Short mmCIF file of C-alpha atoms in Angstrom, two decimals:
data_model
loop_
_atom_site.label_atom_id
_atom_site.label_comp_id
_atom_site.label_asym_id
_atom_site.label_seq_id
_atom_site.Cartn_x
_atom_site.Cartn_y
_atom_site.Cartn_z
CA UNK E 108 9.00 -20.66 24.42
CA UNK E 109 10.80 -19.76 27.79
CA UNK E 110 9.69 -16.54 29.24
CA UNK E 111 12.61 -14.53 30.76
CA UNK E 112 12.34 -13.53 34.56
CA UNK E 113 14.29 -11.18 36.25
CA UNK E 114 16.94 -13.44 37.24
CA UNK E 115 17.74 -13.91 33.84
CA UNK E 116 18.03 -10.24 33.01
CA UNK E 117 19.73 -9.73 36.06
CA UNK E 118 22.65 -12.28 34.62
CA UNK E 119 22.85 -11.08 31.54
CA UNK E 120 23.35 -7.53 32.44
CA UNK E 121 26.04 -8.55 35.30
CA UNK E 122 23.89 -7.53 38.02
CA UNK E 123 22.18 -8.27 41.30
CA UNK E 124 18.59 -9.28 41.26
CA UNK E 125 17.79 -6.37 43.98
CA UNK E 126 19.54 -3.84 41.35
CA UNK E 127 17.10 -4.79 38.40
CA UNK E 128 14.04 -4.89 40.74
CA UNK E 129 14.89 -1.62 42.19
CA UNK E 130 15.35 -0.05 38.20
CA UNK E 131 11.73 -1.83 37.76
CA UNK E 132 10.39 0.03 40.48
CA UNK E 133 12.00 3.08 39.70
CA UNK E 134 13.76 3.64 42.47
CA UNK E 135 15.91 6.67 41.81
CA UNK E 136 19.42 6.05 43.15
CA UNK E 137 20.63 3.93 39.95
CA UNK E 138 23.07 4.66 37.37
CA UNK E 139 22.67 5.33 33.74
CA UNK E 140 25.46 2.79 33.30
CA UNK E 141 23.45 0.33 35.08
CA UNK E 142 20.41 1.66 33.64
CA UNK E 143 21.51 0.68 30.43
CA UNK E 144 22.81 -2.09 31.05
CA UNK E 145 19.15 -3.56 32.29
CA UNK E 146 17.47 -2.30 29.23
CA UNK E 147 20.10 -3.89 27.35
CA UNK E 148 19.05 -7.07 29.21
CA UNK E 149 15.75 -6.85 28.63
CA UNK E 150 15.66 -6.14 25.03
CA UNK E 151 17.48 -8.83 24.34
CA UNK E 152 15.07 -11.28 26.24
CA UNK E 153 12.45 -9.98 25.54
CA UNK E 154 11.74 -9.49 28.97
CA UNK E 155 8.28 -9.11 30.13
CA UNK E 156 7.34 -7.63 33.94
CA UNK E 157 6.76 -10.42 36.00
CA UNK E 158 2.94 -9.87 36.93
CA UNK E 159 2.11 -10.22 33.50
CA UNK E 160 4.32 -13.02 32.49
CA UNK E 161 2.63 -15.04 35.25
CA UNK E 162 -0.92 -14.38 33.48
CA UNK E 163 0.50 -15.93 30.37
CA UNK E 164 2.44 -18.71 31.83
CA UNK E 165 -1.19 -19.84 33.19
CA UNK E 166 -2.79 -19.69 30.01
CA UNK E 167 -5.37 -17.28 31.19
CA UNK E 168 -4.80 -14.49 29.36
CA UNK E 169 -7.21 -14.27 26.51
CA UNK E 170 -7.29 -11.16 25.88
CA UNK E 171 -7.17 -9.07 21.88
CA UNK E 172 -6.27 -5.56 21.36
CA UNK E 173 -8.86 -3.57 18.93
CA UNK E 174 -7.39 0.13 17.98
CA UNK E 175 -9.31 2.26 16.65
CA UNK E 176 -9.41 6.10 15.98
CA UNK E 177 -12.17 7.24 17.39
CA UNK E 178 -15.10 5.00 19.32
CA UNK E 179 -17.92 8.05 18.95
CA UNK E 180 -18.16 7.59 15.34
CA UNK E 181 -21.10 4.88 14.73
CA UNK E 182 -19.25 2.94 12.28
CA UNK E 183 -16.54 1.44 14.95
CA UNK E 184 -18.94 1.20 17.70
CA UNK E 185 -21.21 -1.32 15.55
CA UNK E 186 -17.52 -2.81 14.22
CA UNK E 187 -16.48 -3.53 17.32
CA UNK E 188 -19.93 -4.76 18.26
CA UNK E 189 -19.81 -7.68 15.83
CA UNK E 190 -16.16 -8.33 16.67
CA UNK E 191 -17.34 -9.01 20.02
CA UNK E 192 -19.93 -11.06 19.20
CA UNK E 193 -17.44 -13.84 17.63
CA UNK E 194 -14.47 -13.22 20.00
CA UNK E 195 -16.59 -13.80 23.40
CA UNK E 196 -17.91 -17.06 22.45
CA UNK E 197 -14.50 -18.46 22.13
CA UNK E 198 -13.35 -17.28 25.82
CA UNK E 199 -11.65 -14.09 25.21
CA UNK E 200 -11.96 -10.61 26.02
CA UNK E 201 -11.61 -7.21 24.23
CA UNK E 202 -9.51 -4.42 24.81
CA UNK E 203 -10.58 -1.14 23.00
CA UNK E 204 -7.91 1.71 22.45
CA UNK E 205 -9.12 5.17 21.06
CA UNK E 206 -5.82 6.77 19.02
CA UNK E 207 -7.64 9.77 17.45
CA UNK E 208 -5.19 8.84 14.80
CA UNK E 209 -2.36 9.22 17.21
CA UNK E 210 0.87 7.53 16.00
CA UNK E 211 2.32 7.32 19.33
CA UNK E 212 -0.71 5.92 20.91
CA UNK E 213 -1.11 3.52 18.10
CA UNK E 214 2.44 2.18 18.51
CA UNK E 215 1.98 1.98 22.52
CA UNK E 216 -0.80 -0.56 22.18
CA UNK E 217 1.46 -2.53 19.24
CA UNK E 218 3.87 -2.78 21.89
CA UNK E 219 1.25 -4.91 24.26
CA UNK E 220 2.07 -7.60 22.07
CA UNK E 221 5.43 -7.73 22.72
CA UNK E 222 4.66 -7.35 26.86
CA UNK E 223 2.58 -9.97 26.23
CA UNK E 224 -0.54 -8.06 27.64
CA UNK E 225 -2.88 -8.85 24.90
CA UNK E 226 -2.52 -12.36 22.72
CA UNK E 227 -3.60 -10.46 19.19
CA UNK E 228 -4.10 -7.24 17.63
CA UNK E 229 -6.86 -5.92 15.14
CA UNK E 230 -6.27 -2.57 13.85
CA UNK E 231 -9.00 -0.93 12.82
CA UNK E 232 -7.10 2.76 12.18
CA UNK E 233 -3.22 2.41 11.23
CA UNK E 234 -0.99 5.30 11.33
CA UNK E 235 2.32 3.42 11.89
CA UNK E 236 4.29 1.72 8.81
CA UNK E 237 4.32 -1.41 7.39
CA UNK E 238 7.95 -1.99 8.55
CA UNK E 239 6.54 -1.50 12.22
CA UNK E 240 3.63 -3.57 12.13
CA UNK E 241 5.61 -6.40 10.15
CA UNK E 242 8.15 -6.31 13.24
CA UNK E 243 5.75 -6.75 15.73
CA UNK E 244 3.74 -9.95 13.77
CA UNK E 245 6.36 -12.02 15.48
CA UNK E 246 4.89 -11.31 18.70
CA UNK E 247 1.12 -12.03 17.94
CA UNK E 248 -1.22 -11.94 15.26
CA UNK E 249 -2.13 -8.32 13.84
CA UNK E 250 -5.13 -8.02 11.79
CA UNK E 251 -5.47 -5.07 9.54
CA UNK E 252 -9.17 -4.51 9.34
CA UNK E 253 -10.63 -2.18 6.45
CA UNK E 254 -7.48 -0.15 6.07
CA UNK E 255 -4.72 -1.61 3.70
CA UNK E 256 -0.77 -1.44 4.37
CA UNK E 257 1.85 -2.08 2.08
CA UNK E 258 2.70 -5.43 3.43
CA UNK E 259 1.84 -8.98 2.00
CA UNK E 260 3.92 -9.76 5.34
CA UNK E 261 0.41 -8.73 7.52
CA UNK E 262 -2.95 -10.10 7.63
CA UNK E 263 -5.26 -7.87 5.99
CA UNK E 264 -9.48 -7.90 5.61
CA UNK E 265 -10.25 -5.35 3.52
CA UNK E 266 -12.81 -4.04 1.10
CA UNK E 267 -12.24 -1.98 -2.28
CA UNK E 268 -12.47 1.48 -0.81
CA UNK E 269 -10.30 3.38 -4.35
CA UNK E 270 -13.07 1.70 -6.60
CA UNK E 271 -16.09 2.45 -4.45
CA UNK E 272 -14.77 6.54 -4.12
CA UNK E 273 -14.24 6.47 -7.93
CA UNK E 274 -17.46 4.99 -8.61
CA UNK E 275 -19.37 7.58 -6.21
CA UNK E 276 -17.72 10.68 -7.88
CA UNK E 277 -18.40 9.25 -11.25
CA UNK E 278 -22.11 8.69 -10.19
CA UNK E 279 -22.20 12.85 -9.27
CA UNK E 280 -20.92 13.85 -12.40
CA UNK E 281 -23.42 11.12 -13.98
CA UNK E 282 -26.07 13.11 -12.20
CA UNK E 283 -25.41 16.53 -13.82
CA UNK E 284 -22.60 18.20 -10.83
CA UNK E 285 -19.29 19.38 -12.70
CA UNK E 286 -17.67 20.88 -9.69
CA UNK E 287 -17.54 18.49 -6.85
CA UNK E 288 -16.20 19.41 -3.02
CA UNK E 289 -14.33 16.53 -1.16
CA UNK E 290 -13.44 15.57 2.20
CA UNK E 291 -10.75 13.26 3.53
CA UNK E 292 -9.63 11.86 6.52
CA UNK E 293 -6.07 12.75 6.94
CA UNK E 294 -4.24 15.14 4.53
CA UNK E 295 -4.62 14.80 0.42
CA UNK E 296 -0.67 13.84 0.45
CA UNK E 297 0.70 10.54 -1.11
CA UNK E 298 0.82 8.70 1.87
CA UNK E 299 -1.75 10.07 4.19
CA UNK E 300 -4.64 8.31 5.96
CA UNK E 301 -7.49 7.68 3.51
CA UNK E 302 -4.98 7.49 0.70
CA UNK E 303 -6.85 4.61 -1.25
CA UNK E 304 -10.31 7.13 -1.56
CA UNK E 305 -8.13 10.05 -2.27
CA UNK E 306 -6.79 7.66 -5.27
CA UNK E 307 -10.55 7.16 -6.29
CA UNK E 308 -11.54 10.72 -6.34
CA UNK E 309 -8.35 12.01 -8.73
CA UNK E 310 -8.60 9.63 -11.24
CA UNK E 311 -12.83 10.21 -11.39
CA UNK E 312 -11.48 13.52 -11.57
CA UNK E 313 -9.17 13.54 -14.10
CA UNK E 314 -11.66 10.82 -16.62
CA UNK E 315 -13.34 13.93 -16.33
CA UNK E 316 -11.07 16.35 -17.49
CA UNK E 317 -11.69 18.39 -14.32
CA UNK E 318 -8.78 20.55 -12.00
CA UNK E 319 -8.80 19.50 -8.84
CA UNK E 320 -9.04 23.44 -6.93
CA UNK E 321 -7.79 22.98 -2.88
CA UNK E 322 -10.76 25.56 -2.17
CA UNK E 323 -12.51 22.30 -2.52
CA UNK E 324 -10.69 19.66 -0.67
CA UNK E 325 -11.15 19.86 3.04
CA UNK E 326 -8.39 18.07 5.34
CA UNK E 327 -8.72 16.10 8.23
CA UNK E 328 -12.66 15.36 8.87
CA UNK E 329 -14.43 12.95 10.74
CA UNK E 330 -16.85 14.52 12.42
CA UNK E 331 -20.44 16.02 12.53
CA UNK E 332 -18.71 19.20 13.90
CA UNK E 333 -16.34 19.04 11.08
CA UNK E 334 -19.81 19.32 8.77
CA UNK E 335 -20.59 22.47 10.55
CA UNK E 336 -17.29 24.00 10.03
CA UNK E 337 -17.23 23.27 6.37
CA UNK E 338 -20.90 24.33 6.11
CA UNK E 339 -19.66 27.70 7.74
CA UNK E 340 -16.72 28.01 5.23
CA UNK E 341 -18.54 27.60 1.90
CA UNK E 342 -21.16 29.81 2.79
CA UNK E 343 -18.88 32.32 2.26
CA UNK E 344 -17.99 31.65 -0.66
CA UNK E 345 -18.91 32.98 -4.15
CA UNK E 346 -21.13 31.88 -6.54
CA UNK E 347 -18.20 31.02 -9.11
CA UNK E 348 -16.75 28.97 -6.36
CA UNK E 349 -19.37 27.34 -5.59
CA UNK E 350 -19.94 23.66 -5.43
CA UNK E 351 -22.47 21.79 -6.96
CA UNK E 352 -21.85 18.06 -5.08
CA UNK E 353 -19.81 17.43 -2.29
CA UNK E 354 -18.32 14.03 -1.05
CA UNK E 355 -18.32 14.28 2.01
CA UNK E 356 -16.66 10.57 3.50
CA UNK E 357 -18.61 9.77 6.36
CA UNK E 358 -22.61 10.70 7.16
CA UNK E 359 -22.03 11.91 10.27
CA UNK E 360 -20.08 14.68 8.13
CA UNK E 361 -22.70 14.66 6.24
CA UNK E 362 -25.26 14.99 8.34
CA UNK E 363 -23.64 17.84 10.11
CA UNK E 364 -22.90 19.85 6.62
CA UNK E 365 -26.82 19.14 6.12
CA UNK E 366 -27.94 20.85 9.31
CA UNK E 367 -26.01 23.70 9.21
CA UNK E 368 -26.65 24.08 5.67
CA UNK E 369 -30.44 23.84 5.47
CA UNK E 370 -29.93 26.50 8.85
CA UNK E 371 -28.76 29.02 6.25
CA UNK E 372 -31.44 28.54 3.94
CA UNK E 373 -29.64 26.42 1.21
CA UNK E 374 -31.52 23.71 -0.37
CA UNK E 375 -30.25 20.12 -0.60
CA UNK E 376 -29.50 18.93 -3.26
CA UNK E 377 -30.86 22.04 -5.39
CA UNK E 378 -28.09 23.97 -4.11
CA UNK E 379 -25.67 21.03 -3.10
CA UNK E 380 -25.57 17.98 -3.37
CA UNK E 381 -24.07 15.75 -0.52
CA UNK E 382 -23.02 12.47 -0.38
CA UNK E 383 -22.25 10.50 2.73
CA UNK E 384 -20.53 7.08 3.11
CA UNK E 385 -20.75 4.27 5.56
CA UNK E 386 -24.67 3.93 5.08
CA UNK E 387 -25.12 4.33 9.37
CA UNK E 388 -28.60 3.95 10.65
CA UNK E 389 -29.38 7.71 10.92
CA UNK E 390 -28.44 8.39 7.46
CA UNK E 391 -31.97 8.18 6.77
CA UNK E 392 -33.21 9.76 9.49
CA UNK E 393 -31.94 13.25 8.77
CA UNK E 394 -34.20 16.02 7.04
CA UNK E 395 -32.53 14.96 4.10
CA UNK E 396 -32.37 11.34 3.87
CA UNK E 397 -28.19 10.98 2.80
CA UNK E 398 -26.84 9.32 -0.36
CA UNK E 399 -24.30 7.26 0.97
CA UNK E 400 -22.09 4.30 0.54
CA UNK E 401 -22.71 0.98 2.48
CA UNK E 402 -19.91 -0.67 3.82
CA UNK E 403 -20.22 -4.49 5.06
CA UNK E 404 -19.68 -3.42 8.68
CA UNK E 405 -21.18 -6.23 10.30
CA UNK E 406 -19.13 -8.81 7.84
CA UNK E 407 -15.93 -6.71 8.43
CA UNK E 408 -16.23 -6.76 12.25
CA UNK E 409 -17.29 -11.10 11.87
CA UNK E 410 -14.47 -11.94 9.36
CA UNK E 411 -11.91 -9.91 11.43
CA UNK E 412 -12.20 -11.93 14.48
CA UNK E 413 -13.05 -15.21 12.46
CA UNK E 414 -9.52 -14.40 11.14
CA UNK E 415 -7.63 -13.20 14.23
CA UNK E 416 -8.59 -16.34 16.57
CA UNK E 417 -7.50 -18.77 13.64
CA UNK E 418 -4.19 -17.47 13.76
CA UNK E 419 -4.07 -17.59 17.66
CA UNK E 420 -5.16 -21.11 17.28
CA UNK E 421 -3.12 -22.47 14.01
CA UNK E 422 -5.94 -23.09 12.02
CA UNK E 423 -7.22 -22.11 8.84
CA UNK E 424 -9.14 -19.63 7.52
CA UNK E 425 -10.22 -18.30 4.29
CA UNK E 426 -12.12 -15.04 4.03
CA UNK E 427 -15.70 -14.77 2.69
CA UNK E 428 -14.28 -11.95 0.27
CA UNK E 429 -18.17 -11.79 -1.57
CA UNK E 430 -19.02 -10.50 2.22
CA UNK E 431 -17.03 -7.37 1.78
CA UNK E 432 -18.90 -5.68 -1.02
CA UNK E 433 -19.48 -1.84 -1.36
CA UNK E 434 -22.47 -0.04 -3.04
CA UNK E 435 -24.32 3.02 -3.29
CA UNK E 436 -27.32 3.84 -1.64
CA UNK E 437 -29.31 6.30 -3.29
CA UNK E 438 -31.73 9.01 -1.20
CA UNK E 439 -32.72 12.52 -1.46
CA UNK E 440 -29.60 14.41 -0.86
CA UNK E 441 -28.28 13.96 -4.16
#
């Protein structure tokens, strides 16, 4: 594929070569007829700044995107560790964007593909839609790693996150709790970010003929701060609205919601039970080792670059999908 230089855009937009250099410099004595005209130009070619489309026309940009939300939590550290591991033996490099579930930074980094500053894209957090994502596969390969998009269009590695949250509440109930707290996330909306376990958690709710109460669901948590906080909200509640379990979707939640909890004297699980998920190293390390969920990070991480560097090299791939299994791990906080 020819790569466009400024010469070209310069044509196509009917103007001198010093005129688009100047508007890629941003020198400020320009139109906004001619300004438009350029971008015109260079939307239509696809035109990529000339420092960069010199890396690519000597092959030695190897370089993959990884976006993720946040790289303090445990679980995308170790992901991107085993990523790593696969992608530097074949000669590239990886560049690591934080989003803190940012759609805006999310679709800045989407857009490297089409500048042709990165050859791939794994997305490890996705706040953009399908439509989006699909639009940019033309550009590179995007790998959707343990999220899932509406989109048969977009490679996806993913594991069954709806059946594992179903099977975890149903596992509470099975161990006596009948009013169960939950965390997500994002928001508890039809099309929010950790939609799938939201999915899980209604219908082991309704099997079980119970009302989902939003005293119980708690919005937007990720973090072992976020434990504290919730921690400091239920202890004031009553003892009618109090829960018995809750699910808390990641240990370092957990773990947080522990300490804080044990601070005020509560007893885990006599008091509450609380589940983590993830299944991170320190999960049973805590004062109260945490019932969690395992996820197959190290497989996820593996199979996602296994996947993304076949596609950058036209070769094959099939997905080792009995990898990507999900189970509980039972301790002493439940």
């Amino acid at each position: 594929m020819k790569i466009a230089t400024i010469k070209d855009v310069a044509k196509l937009a009917g103007l001198s070569v010093s005129t688009v250099s100047r508007y890629l410099n941003n020198h400020p004595y320009i139109t906004d007829e001619k300004r438009e005209k350029i971008q015109k130009a260079m939307e239509t070619l696809d035109y990529v700044p000339s420092s960069v489309a010199t890396t690519l026309r000597s092959n030695k940009g190897k370089m993959i995107g990884v976006l993720v939300s946040r790289i303090t939590n445990p679980y995308f550290s170790y992901l991107i560790d085993a990523m790593e591991k696969v992608i530097k033996a074949k000669g590239y490099t990886l560049l690591i964007v934080q989003t803190y579930d940012d759609e805006k930074a999310e679709f800045k980094m989407i857009e490297m593909l089409k500048q042709k500053m990165i050859n791939g894209l794994i997305m490890c957090s996705v706040e953009n839609s399908s439509e989006i994502i699909e639009f940019y596969c033309k550009y590179g390969p995007i790998v959707i790693c343990n999220q899932r998009v509406d989109s048969s269009e977009v490679h996806q590695i993913t594991t069954d996150q709806e059946k594992i949250t179903y099977e975890a509440i149903k596992y509470l109930f099975s161990k006596g709790y009948k009013k169960i707290a939950y965390c997500t996330g994002g928001s508890f909306s039809l099309k929010s970010h950790g939609l799938l376990r939201n999915n899980g958690f209604k219908k082991a709710m309704e099997e079980n003929n119970k009302i989902i109460d939003s005293r119980d669901i708690f919005e937007n948590i990720h973090t072992i701060e976020d434990g504290y906080k919730i921690a400091d909200i239920l202890i004031k509640n009553s003892d009618e609205n109090w829960p018995d379990a809750i699910f808390t979707g990641s240990d370092e939640v957990a773990s947080g919601l522990i300490i804080k909890l044990l601070e005020y004297g509560k007893k885990i699980p006599e008091d509450i039970a609380v589940m983590g998920f993830d299944n991170q190293p320190f999960s049973n390390m805590v004062a109260v080792p945490i019932t969690t969920v395992s996820q197959p990070v190290e497989a996820l991480g593996r199979e996602s670059a296994k996947l993304i560097l076949s596609l950058l090299n036209n070769e094959e791939y099939y997905i080792k999908k009995e990898e990507l299994t999900l189970k509980i791990i039972e301790r002493k906080s439940v």
